[in-house]
């Protein structure tokens, strides 16, 4: 058992036994060597289930939304990218600050389980693209820290127990390529772009995994939820899927924390982050560089304006 | 005993071309980066090595289907049903898990007094060709659910993986016709080879007695624990070869006319059981997650005599939080009856 | 199929179908003034009156394209003159992004316009509508994102 896992279990046991928190969200070892899925525990004995390694990719913050109407205090572990989701939920007033206990952990970079060739034999796997492009490997907010993790509200180098492993694996080494996919699509002709997205929207069958895992998608009632309202029903035609994809991208515009979970969970491998990154690229160019979910007191770009914003509509 | 006929794997496209003369042939292929069954066409990227990521139920039960058009100008109104039938089709290379899935769909749509013509017309027009599995996928567990990976006797024809060739035998009249057509092309020849043994499964679970056990577990606290991490998305249900729930909605062209549409729905969505008036008998994740597994492992077997999980493993492969049915079966099996 | 086209209406030569979201206090008033002043302009822009251009969600634009619009116009008060003080500042930010997003999806950027047209700018309203109609006539009908029922 690695050191981080040990510290996680000790802290969890302590928090649950003392009653400081009613529940704790973390990761546990899954049924195969390349799976470390989420787990929610409520008893100190259950702390034994907790585990952390390079497959603990899930952003746990979305699960906090299940507790937003209650008064229970819930603890959860966050990696750098996940912690931006906490700020997202707080800025959107979806959870009360006093009802969440954020525990920051250092991250060695998450491995790409799509590269597994032998389900029985552990092997070295490459990093996920989002980890290669990572700019926030350290938690941006935390109430407790374990294993040497340090809070940083700015883009930074990985810190803590996993720092050297993260550096060796290349966490953050491709930051400059963050918008590469966006630029590749922008370079296509209009018809090529449309054909590209049409092929993606033909695949989508509107399972809403992307929406349900996203910390920025936290509306009490999503417009896609009730077909009586008339916006969409469950019909999964390419045009309806395009409507869903673009509307969701615009609804999270300026609030997307780039955790990349939407793209990871899509069962059809749709490049959802291309849409979100396009919006982020444009926001940076038009309204100034900003990273959503890094500064609790910060303002979301589409929730404010400047008198001298670019003027193209006169 | 019928001597096995076979064709070299290298001649697969020729075989598919032949079959395509008379029917749309759905083959496992790579479409826009995702493996699924798709109608054969010459440049298609065929993927016979492993089972598809998306189940073949879409050939018989499409995700979105028009059912009738309506129009009303003034007082008069008209309804015109949309013909649900398709031309002849062949589902080629179905694995046993998916074949068993189709039998589950048959139970739902064709039995117990009402025949769903949207499914029935397509089913009747379809010839099913199963293919034996030699190497189970990482998430496969069909053997644990009573499905035989080697072959399935519910199909019209069975293919065997002979290494460098595919063997084929007919089971039904539809299958006979198909094999006869192939013989006529000279692509088939006799073979003494047989399918190698299926290698060991990575994922196994003991599902013996699960229905009976679950009959005593409706109020068990296990469901609280299991449901906590579920996202209530539709990934598992939409990928599942046996899930069949659908919703009816409409698209209006203008205030006079439009079309009614049948589309996939899932009990995982929070508004699935929402009733007019606002009552929701499955208000939280716990009820919905419990419903899913109860349906698959208890209610369906009680009604139709077979488990509604065929061990294809797709839900396990793609669930965003790795809520695995094999874990549910194991935990339910081990749980003390009153928690 | 009887439900698709009303058999009572004869087929016509194609005319652009443009949906315009007009803010009640400025653009709609400007359109009204254009009418009162007997200005001549093409009838192709179908106006949807909204209290403020900031009311328009990006999905309204998408829905218009889905339902057969060949182009969409979002028009409101000049920044600084919004009846609700700040509504159109948000419009500006939102549609700067939406314009680029539509292009990213492969829609011709000329099919979406956002403009500031005040209550007294009837000539501007006439000119915007006329220009847009001519441009879209030249571009042809939009088939992208279109819903086929």
Tab-separated table of N, CA and C in Angstrom, chain B residues 46-173:
chain	number	residue	atom	x	y	z
B	46	UNK	N	-13.792	-3.199	-40.908
B	46	UNK	CA	-14.382	-4.319	-40.178
B	46	UNK	C	-13.540	-4.679	-38.950
B	47	UNK	N	-14.233	-4.951	-37.857
B	47	UNK	CA	-13.539	-5.282	-36.606
B	47	UNK	C	-14.090	-6.599	-36.074
B	48	UNK	N	-13.462	-7.703	-36.432
B	48	UNK	CA	-13.991	-8.986	-35.976
B	48	UNK	C	-13.311	-9.483	-34.711
B	49	UNK	N	-12.251	-8.825	-34.285
B	49	UNK	CA	-11.421	-9.364	-33.210
B	49	UNK	C	-12.103	-9.434	-31.848
B	50	UNK	N	-12.774	-8.345	-31.479
B	50	UNK	CA	-13.431	-8.331	-30.167
B	50	UNK	C	-14.864	-7.877	-30.368
B	51	UNK	N	-15.661	-8.016	-29.337
B	51	UNK	CA	-17.041	-7.567	-29.453
B	51	UNK	C	-17.090	-6.044	-29.531
B	52	UNK	N	-18.156	-5.541	-30.110
B	52	UNK	CA	-18.275	-4.096	-30.327
B	52	UNK	C	-18.546	-3.367	-29.016
B	53	UNK	N	-18.185	-2.090	-29.013
B	53	UNK	CA	-18.452	-1.262	-27.831
B	53	UNK	C	-19.945	-0.944	-27.709
B	54	UNK	N	-20.610	-0.879	-28.856
B	54	UNK	CA	-22.036	-0.557	-28.867
B	54	UNK	C	-22.790	-1.828	-29.254
B	55	UNK	N	-23.887	-2.110	-28.556
B	55	UNK	CA	-24.554	-3.386	-28.809
B	55	UNK	C	-25.335	-3.345	-30.114
B	56	UNK	N	-25.595	-4.530	-30.701
B	56	UNK	CA	-26.283	-4.580	-31.991
B	56	UNK	C	-27.788	-4.379	-31.882
B	57	UNK	N	-28.315	-4.109	-30.693
B	57	UNK	CA	-29.770	-3.974	-30.595
B	57	UNK	C	-30.279	-2.855	-31.484
B	58	UNK	N	-29.401	-1.905	-31.850
B	58	UNK	CA	-29.867	-0.784	-32.667
B	58	UNK	C	-30.341	-1.219	-34.051
B	59	UNK	N	-29.945	-2.424	-34.502
B	59	UNK	CA	-30.422	-2.903	-35.791
B	59	UNK	C	-31.883	-3.342	-35.712
B	60	UNK	N	-32.323	-3.694	-34.516
B	60	UNK	CA	-33.704	-4.160	-34.346
B	60	UNK	C	-34.544	-3.151	-33.585
B	61	UNK	N	-33.875	-2.290	-32.855
B	61	UNK	CA	-34.544	-1.373	-31.935
B	61	UNK	C	-33.728	-0.083	-31.964
B	62	UNK	N	-33.970	0.756	-33.005
B	62	UNK	CA	-33.123	1.942	-33.179
B	62	UNK	C	-33.339	2.954	-32.053
B	63	UNK	N	-32.352	3.806	-31.838
B	63	UNK	CA	-32.431	4.720	-30.698
B	63	UNK	C	-33.491	5.795	-30.925
B	64	UNK	N	-33.777	6.102	-32.173
B	64	UNK	CA	-34.788	7.122	-32.460
B	64	UNK	C	-35.565	6.641	-33.676
B	65	UNK	N	-36.882	6.578	-33.559
B	65	UNK	CA	-37.675	6.006	-34.651
B	65	UNK	C	-38.988	6.751	-34.778
B	66	UNK	N	-39.337	7.135	-36.003
B	66	UNK	CA	-40.622	7.814	-36.207
B	66	UNK	C	-41.722	6.776	-36.177
B	67	UNK	N	-42.824	7.069	-35.519
B	67	UNK	CA	-43.887	6.074	-35.493
B	67	UNK	C	-45.141	6.494	-36.261
B	68	UNK	N	-45.543	7.749	-36.157
B	68	UNK	CA	-46.596	8.188	-37.064
B	68	UNK	C	-46.518	9.696	-37.244
B	69	UNK	N	-47.040	10.161	-38.361
B	69	UNK	CA	-47.105	11.604	-38.572
B	69	UNK	C	-48.536	12.058	-38.341
B	70	UNK	N	-48.678	13.301	-37.924
B	70	UNK	CA	-50.016	13.827	-37.689
B	70	UNK	C	-50.115	15.216	-38.281
B	71	UNK	N	-51.333	15.540	-38.713
B	71	UNK	CA	-51.533	16.895	-39.196
B	71	UNK	C	-52.974	17.300	-38.934
B	72	UNK	N	-53.150	18.561	-38.639
B	72	UNK	CA	-54.490	19.061	-38.355
B	72	UNK	C	-54.601	20.477	-38.880
B	73	UNK	N	-55.444	20.634	-39.909
B	73	UNK	CA	-55.729	21.969	-40.426
B	73	UNK	C	-57.189	22.237	-40.138
B	74	UNK	N	-57.461	23.201	-39.313
B	74	UNK	CA	-58.859	23.430	-38.938
B	74	UNK	C	-59.357	22.270	-38.099
B	75	UNK	N	-60.513	21.752	-38.427
B	75	UNK	CA	-61.127	20.711	-37.606
B	75	UNK	C	-60.608	19.325	-37.959
B	76	UNK	N	-60.186	19.146	-39.218
B	76	UNK	CA	-59.786	17.798	-39.626
B	76	UNK	C	-58.402	17.448	-39.139
B	77	UNK	N	-58.264	16.199	-38.729
B	77	UNK	CA	-56.937	15.736	-38.335
B	77	UNK	C	-56.651	14.421	-39.025
B	78	UNK	N	-55.372	14.188	-39.282
B	78	UNK	CA	-54.990	12.932	-39.925
B	78	UNK	C	-53.801	12.315	-39.217
B	79	UNK	N	-53.833	11.002	-39.150
B	79	UNK	CA	-52.665	10.290	-38.637
B	79	UNK	C	-52.203	9.343	-39.713
B	80	UNK	N	-50.919	9.302	-39.915
B	80	UNK	CA	-50.445	8.329	-40.877
B	80	UNK	C	-49.304	7.552	-40.258
B	81	UNK	N	-49.483	6.255	-40.072
B	81	UNK	CA	-48.406	5.486	-39.460
B	81	UNK	C	-47.192	5.436	-40.363
B	82	UNK	N	-46.021	5.427	-39.783
B	82	UNK	CA	-44.778	5.264	-40.527
B	82	UNK	C	-44.482	3.774	-40.589
B	83	UNK	N	-44.194	3.278	-41.757
B	83	UNK	CA	-43.926	1.855	-41.908
B	83	UNK	C	-42.624	1.487	-41.198
B	84	UNK	N	-42.713	0.645	-40.163
B	84	UNK	CA	-41.505	0.343	-39.395
B	84	UNK	C	-40.636	-0.734	-40.025
B	85	UNK	N	-41.135	-1.364	-41.103
B	85	UNK	CA	-40.375	-2.511	-41.593
B	85	UNK	C	-39.127	-2.045	-42.335
B	86	UNK	N	-38.145	-2.898	-42.362
B	86	UNK	CA	-36.916	-2.613	-43.084
B	86	UNK	C	-36.745	-3.707	-44.118
B	87	UNK	N	-35.871	-3.490	-45.048
B	87	UNK	CA	-35.573	-4.545	-46.012
B	87	UNK	C	-34.895	-5.691	-45.287
B	88	UNK	N	-34.632	-6.762	-46.015
B	88	UNK	CA	-33.967	-7.908	-45.404
B	88	UNK	C	-32.637	-7.465	-44.812
B	89	UNK	N	-32.324	-7.974	-43.632
B	89	UNK	CA	-31.030	-7.660	-43.056
B	89	UNK	C	-30.420	-8.882	-42.396
B	90	UNK	N	-29.119	-8.818	-42.284
B	90	UNK	CA	-28.369	-9.904	-41.651
B	90	UNK	C	-27.526	-9.274	-40.543
B	91	UNK	N	-27.595	-9.839	-39.362
B	91	UNK	CA	-26.692	-9.421	-38.278
B	91	UNK	C	-25.560	-10.424	-38.249
B	92	UNK	N	-24.384	-9.985	-38.660
B	92	UNK	CA	-23.265	-10.889	-38.895
B	92	UNK	C	-22.236	-10.793	-37.786
B	93	UNK	N	-21.934	-11.919	-37.171
B	93	UNK	CA	-20.862	-11.912	-36.168
B	93	UNK	C	-21.342	-11.560	-34.775
B	94	UNK	N	-22.603	-11.907	-34.474
B	94	UNK	CA	-23.117	-11.683	-33.127
B	94	UNK	C	-22.436	-12.623	-32.159
B	95	UNK	N	-22.038	-12.091	-31.019
B	95	UNK	CA	-21.480	-12.986	-29.999
B	95	UNK	C	-22.640	-13.573	-29.200
B	96	UNK	N	-22.367	-14.633	-28.473
B	96	UNK	CA	-23.429	-15.305	-27.722
B	96	UNK	C	-24.145	-14.369	-26.769
B	97	UNK	N	-23.401	-13.454	-26.159
B	97	UNK	CA	-24.025	-12.529	-25.202
B	97	UNK	C	-25.075	-11.675	-25.904
B	98	UNK	N	-24.748	-11.188	-27.097
B	98	UNK	CA	-25.687	-10.352	-27.830
B	98	UNK	C	-26.859	-11.171	-28.359
B	99	UNK	N	-26.604	-12.424	-28.742
B	99	UNK	CA	-27.694	-13.293	-29.191
B	99	UNK	C	-28.671	-13.522	-28.041
B	100	UNK	N	-28.109	-13.757	-26.863
B	100	UNK	CA	-28.965	-13.928	-25.691
B	100	UNK	C	-29.737	-12.638	-25.418
B	101	UNK	N	-29.093	-11.507	-25.672
B	101	UNK	CA	-29.755	-10.218	-25.510
B	101	UNK	C	-30.958	-10.108	-26.416
B	102	UNK	N	-30.786	-10.576	-27.663
B	102	UNK	CA	-31.903	-10.523	-28.601
B	102	UNK	C	-33.046	-11.419	-28.131
B	103	UNK	N	-32.723	-12.561	-27.537
B	103	UNK	CA	-33.787	-13.413	-27.000
B	103	UNK	C	-34.547	-12.696	-25.891
B	104	UNK	N	-33.838	-11.924	-25.086
B	104	UNK	CA	-34.511	-11.129	-24.040
B	104	UNK	C	-35.425	-10.098	-24.681
B	105	UNK	N	-34.954	-9.433	-25.725
B	105	UNK	CA	-35.799	-8.445	-26.403
B	105	UNK	C	-37.011	-9.127	-27.042
B	106	UNK	N	-36.800	-10.341	-27.578
B	106	UNK	CA	-37.928	-11.097	-28.134
B	106	UNK	C	-38.992	-11.321	-27.075
B	107	UNK	N	-38.566	-11.708	-25.880
B	107	UNK	CA	-39.516	-11.945	-24.787
B	107	UNK	C	-40.351	-10.707	-24.531
B	108	UNK	N	-39.691	-9.548	-24.503
B	108	UNK	CA	-40.399	-8.315	-24.163
B	108	UNK	C	-41.330	-7.884	-25.290
B	109	UNK	N	-40.822	-7.894	-26.506
B	109	UNK	CA	-41.553	-7.276	-27.613
B	109	UNK	C	-42.482	-8.215	-28.360
B	110	UNK	N	-42.286	-9.533	-28.226
B	110	UNK	CA	-43.064	-10.435	-29.070
B	110	UNK	C	-43.981	-11.361	-28.292
B	111	UNK	N	-43.858	-11.386	-26.975
B	111	UNK	CA	-44.635	-12.370	-26.213
B	111	UNK	C	-45.596	-11.673	-25.264
B	112	UNK	N	-46.340	-12.493	-24.582
B	112	UNK	CA	-47.270	-12.037	-23.547
B	112	UNK	C	-48.404	-11.181	-24.093
B	113	UNK	N	-48.880	-11.546	-25.246
B	113	UNK	CA	-50.129	-10.970	-25.715
B	113	UNK	C	-50.036	-9.762	-26.619
B	114	UNK	N	-48.903	-9.096	-26.700
B	114	UNK	CA	-48.830	-7.953	-27.606
B	114	UNK	C	-47.543	-8.032	-28.401
B	115	UNK	N	-47.672	-7.940	-29.711
B	115	UNK	CA	-46.474	-7.961	-30.553
B	115	UNK	C	-46.162	-6.534	-30.975
B	116	UNK	N	-44.996	-6.070	-30.592
B	116	UNK	CA	-44.576	-4.723	-30.975
B	116	UNK	C	-44.078	-4.787	-32.414
B	117	UNK	N	-44.836	-4.196	-33.303
B	117	UNK	CA	-44.511	-4.324	-34.711
B	117	UNK	C	-43.234	-3.585	-35.096
B	118	UNK	N	-42.898	-2.560	-34.318
B	118	UNK	CA	-41.664	-1.841	-34.639
B	118	UNK	C	-40.470	-2.764	-34.501
B	119	UNK	N	-40.500	-3.593	-33.474
B	119	UNK	CA	-39.434	-4.565	-33.276
B	119	UNK	C	-39.699	-5.794	-34.136
B	120	UNK	N	-40.955	-6.269	-34.105
B	120	UNK	CA	-41.287	-7.529	-34.751
B	120	UNK	C	-40.990	-7.542	-36.247
B	121	UNK	N	-41.335	-6.448	-36.917
B	121	UNK	CA	-41.134	-6.426	-38.365
B	121	UNK	C	-39.653	-6.483	-38.706
B	122	UNK	N	-38.838	-5.823	-37.881
B	122	UNK	CA	-37.406	-5.852	-38.154
B	122	UNK	C	-36.831	-7.229	-37.812
B	123	UNK	N	-37.327	-7.786	-36.716
B	123	UNK	CA	-36.810	-9.083	-36.268
B	123	UNK	C	-37.075	-10.155	-37.308
B	124	UNK	N	-38.265	-10.073	-37.889
B	124	UNK	CA	-38.626	-11.089	-38.872
B	124	UNK	C	-37.784	-10.975	-40.127
B	125	UNK	N	-37.391	-9.751	-40.444
B	125	UNK	CA	-36.617	-9.525	-41.655
B	125	UNK	C	-35.138	-9.798	-41.459
B	126	UNK	N	-34.756	-10.211	-40.227
B	126	UNK	CA	-33.334	-10.320	-39.921
B	126	UNK	C	-32.889	-11.762	-39.788
B	127	UNK	N	-31.766	-12.066	-40.399
B	127	UNK	CA	-31.112	-13.358	-40.218
B	127	UNK	C	-29.969	-13.147	-39.233
B	128	UNK	N	-29.929	-13.980	-38.197
B	128	UNK	CA	-28.920	-13.796	-37.152
B	128	UNK	C	-27.811	-14.818	-37.305
B	129	UNK	N	-26.587	-14.307	-37.439
B	129	UNK	CA	-25.433	-15.201	-37.532
B	129	UNK	C	-24.532	-14.961	-36.333
B	130	UNK	N	-24.440	-15.972	-35.482
B	130	UNK	CA	-23.600	-15.824	-34.297
B	130	UNK	C	-22.179	-16.290	-34.591
B	131	UNK	N	-21.256	-15.795	-33.782
B	131	UNK	CA	-19.841	-16.157	-33.917
B	131	UNK	C	-19.314	-16.554	-32.547
B	132	UNK	N	-18.623	-17.676	-32.476
B	132	UNK	CA	-18.083	-18.135	-31.201
B	132	UNK	C	-16.908	-17.288	-30.751
B	133	UNK	N	-16.730	-17.214	-29.443
B	133	UNK	CA	-15.631	-16.434	-28.879
B	133	UNK	C	-14.519	-17.339	-28.399
B	134	UNK	N	-13.308	-17.017	-28.788
B	134	UNK	CA	-12.154	-17.785	-28.339
B	134	UNK	C	-11.433	-17.052	-27.216
B	135	UNK	N	-11.385	-15.710	-27.330
B	135	UNK	CA	-10.719	-14.924	-26.287
B	135	UNK	C	-11.710	-13.960	-25.669
B	136	UNK	N	-12.165	-14.220	-24.449
B	136	UNK	CA	-13.084	-13.261	-23.824
B	136	UNK	C	-12.423	-11.895	-23.653
B	137	UNK	N	-13.239	-10.856	-23.784
B	137	UNK	CA	-12.725	-9.509	-23.569
B	137	UNK	C	-12.473	-9.278	-22.091
B	138	UNK	N	-11.818	-8.174	-21.793
B	138	UNK	CA	-11.442	-7.882	-20.403
B	138	UNK	C	-12.662	-7.777	-19.497
B	139	UNK	N	-13.783	-7.317	-20.055
B	139	UNK	CA	-14.963	-7.092	-19.221
B	139	UNK	C	-16.039	-8.147	-19.440
B	140	UNK	N	-15.746	-9.182	-20.211
B	140	UNK	CA	-16.743	-10.201	-20.504
B	140	UNK	C	-16.954	-11.131	-19.324
B	141	UNK	N	-18.200	-11.555	-19.112
B	141	UNK	CA	-18.461	-12.551	-18.071
B	141	UNK	C	-19.705	-13.372	-18.424
B	142	UNK	N	-19.895	-13.629	-19.723
B	142	UNK	CA	-21.118	-14.322	-20.151
B	142	UNK	C	-21.256	-15.682	-19.484
B	143	UNK	N	-20.147	-16.386	-19.336
B	143	UNK	CA	-20.210	-17.729	-18.755
B	143	UNK	C	-20.789	-17.681	-17.345
B	144	UNK	N	-20.517	-16.592	-16.631
B	144	UNK	CA	-21.044	-16.460	-15.268
B	144	UNK	C	-22.547	-16.217	-15.258
B	145	UNK	N	-23.094	-15.852	-16.425
B	145	UNK	CA	-24.532	-15.563	-16.484
B	145	UNK	C	-25.264	-16.654	-17.238
B	146	UNK	N	-24.645	-17.791	-17.392
B	146	UNK	CA	-25.319	-18.921	-18.024
B	146	UNK	C	-25.321	-18.874	-19.536
B	147	UNK	N	-24.458	-18.048	-20.120
B	147	UNK	CA	-24.387	-17.970	-21.586
B	147	UNK	C	-23.109	-18.674	-22.041
B	148	UNK	N	-23.213	-19.449	-23.098
B	148	UNK	CA	-22.066	-20.207	-23.589
B	148	UNK	C	-21.310	-19.412	-24.648
B	149	UNK	N	-20.060	-19.025	-24.380
B	149	UNK	CA	-19.335	-18.207	-25.358
B	149	UNK	C	-19.019	-18.961	-26.650
B	150	UNK	N	-19.022	-20.292	-26.597
B	150	UNK	CA	-18.612	-21.071	-27.763
B	150	UNK	C	-19.622	-20.965	-28.901
B	151	UNK	N	-20.886	-21.041	-28.545
B	151	UNK	CA	-21.917	-20.996	-29.580
B	151	UNK	C	-23.252	-20.693	-28.924
B	152	UNK	N	-24.246	-20.322	-29.757
B	152	UNK	CA	-25.582	-20.043	-29.228
B	152	UNK	C	-26.607	-20.662	-30.158
B	153	UNK	N	-27.515	-21.468	-29.615
B	153	UNK	CA	-28.435	-22.183	-30.512
B	153	UNK	C	-29.667	-21.372	-30.903
B	154	UNK	N	-29.708	-20.090	-30.519
B	154	UNK	CA	-30.866	-19.271	-30.878
B	154	UNK	C	-30.729	-18.573	-32.217
B	155	UNK	N	-29.578	-18.743	-32.863
B	155	UNK	CA	-29.350	-17.982	-34.093
B	155	UNK	C	-29.799	-18.780	-35.317
B	156	UNK	N	-29.760	-18.126	-36.472
B	156	UNK	CA	-30.099	-18.795	-37.725
B	156	UNK	C	-28.903	-19.536	-38.297
B	157	UNK	N	-27.727	-19.080	-37.978
B	157	UNK	CA	-26.506	-19.763	-38.418
B	157	UNK	C	-25.421	-19.461	-37.407
B	158	UNK	N	-24.521	-20.404	-37.237
B	158	UNK	CA	-23.447	-20.227	-36.256
B	158	UNK	C	-22.121	-20.254	-36.971
B	159	UNK	N	-21.275	-19.278	-36.634
B	159	UNK	CA	-19.905	-19.302	-37.169
B	159	UNK	C	-18.956	-19.677	-36.054
B	160	UNK	N	-17.868	-20.312	-36.446
B	160	UNK	CA	-16.832	-20.678	-35.479
B	160	UNK	C	-15.528	-20.045	-35.900
B	161	UNK	N	-14.752	-19.617	-34.916
B	161	UNK	CA	-13.445	-19.023	-35.200
B	161	UNK	C	-12.421	-20.144	-35.276
B	162	UNK	N	-11.940	-20.436	-36.500
B	162	UNK	CA	-11.030	-21.555	-36.692
B	162	UNK	C	-9.580	-21.104	-36.833
B	163	UNK	N	-9.308	-19.897	-36.373
B	163	UNK	CA	-7.934	-19.406	-36.469
B	163	UNK	C	-7.755	-18.563	-37.715
B	164	UNK	N	-7.558	-19.230	-38.871
B	164	UNK	CA	-7.383	-18.458	-40.107
B	164	UNK	C	-8.623	-18.543	-40.992
B	165	UNK	N	-9.678	-19.133	-40.445
B	165	UNK	CA	-10.904	-19.268	-41.228
B	165	UNK	C	-12.098	-19.176	-40.287
B	166	UNK	N	-13.265	-18.976	-40.904
B	166	UNK	CA	-14.512	-19.033	-40.139
B	166	UNK	C	-15.309	-20.231	-40.609
B	167	UNK	N	-15.738	-21.076	-39.667
B	167	UNK	CA	-16.626	-22.167	-40.021
B	167	UNK	C	-18.048	-21.679	-39.895
B	168	UNK	N	-18.965	-22.288	-40.653
B	168	UNK	CA	-20.359	-21.848	-40.563
B	168	UNK	C	-21.289	-23.033	-40.731
B	169	UNK	N	-22.279	-23.119	-39.845
B	169	UNK	CA	-23.331	-24.115	-40.031
B	169	UNK	C	-24.682	-23.423	-39.893
B	170	UNK	N	-25.662	-23.936	-40.615
B	170	UNK	CA	-27.006	-23.365	-40.550
B	170	UNK	C	-27.771	-24.038	-39.429
B	171	UNK	N	-28.649	-23.276	-38.819
B	171	UNK	CA	-29.505	-23.867	-37.794
B	171	UNK	C	-30.963	-23.863	-38.219
B	172	UNK	N	-31.374	-22.827	-38.930
B	172	UNK	CA	-32.788	-22.687	-39.306
B	172	UNK	C	-32.880	-22.599	-40.823
B	173	UNK	N	-34.108	-22.490	-41.303
B	173	UNK	CA	-34.326	-22.359	-42.746
B	173	UNK	C	-33.647	-21.109	-43.281
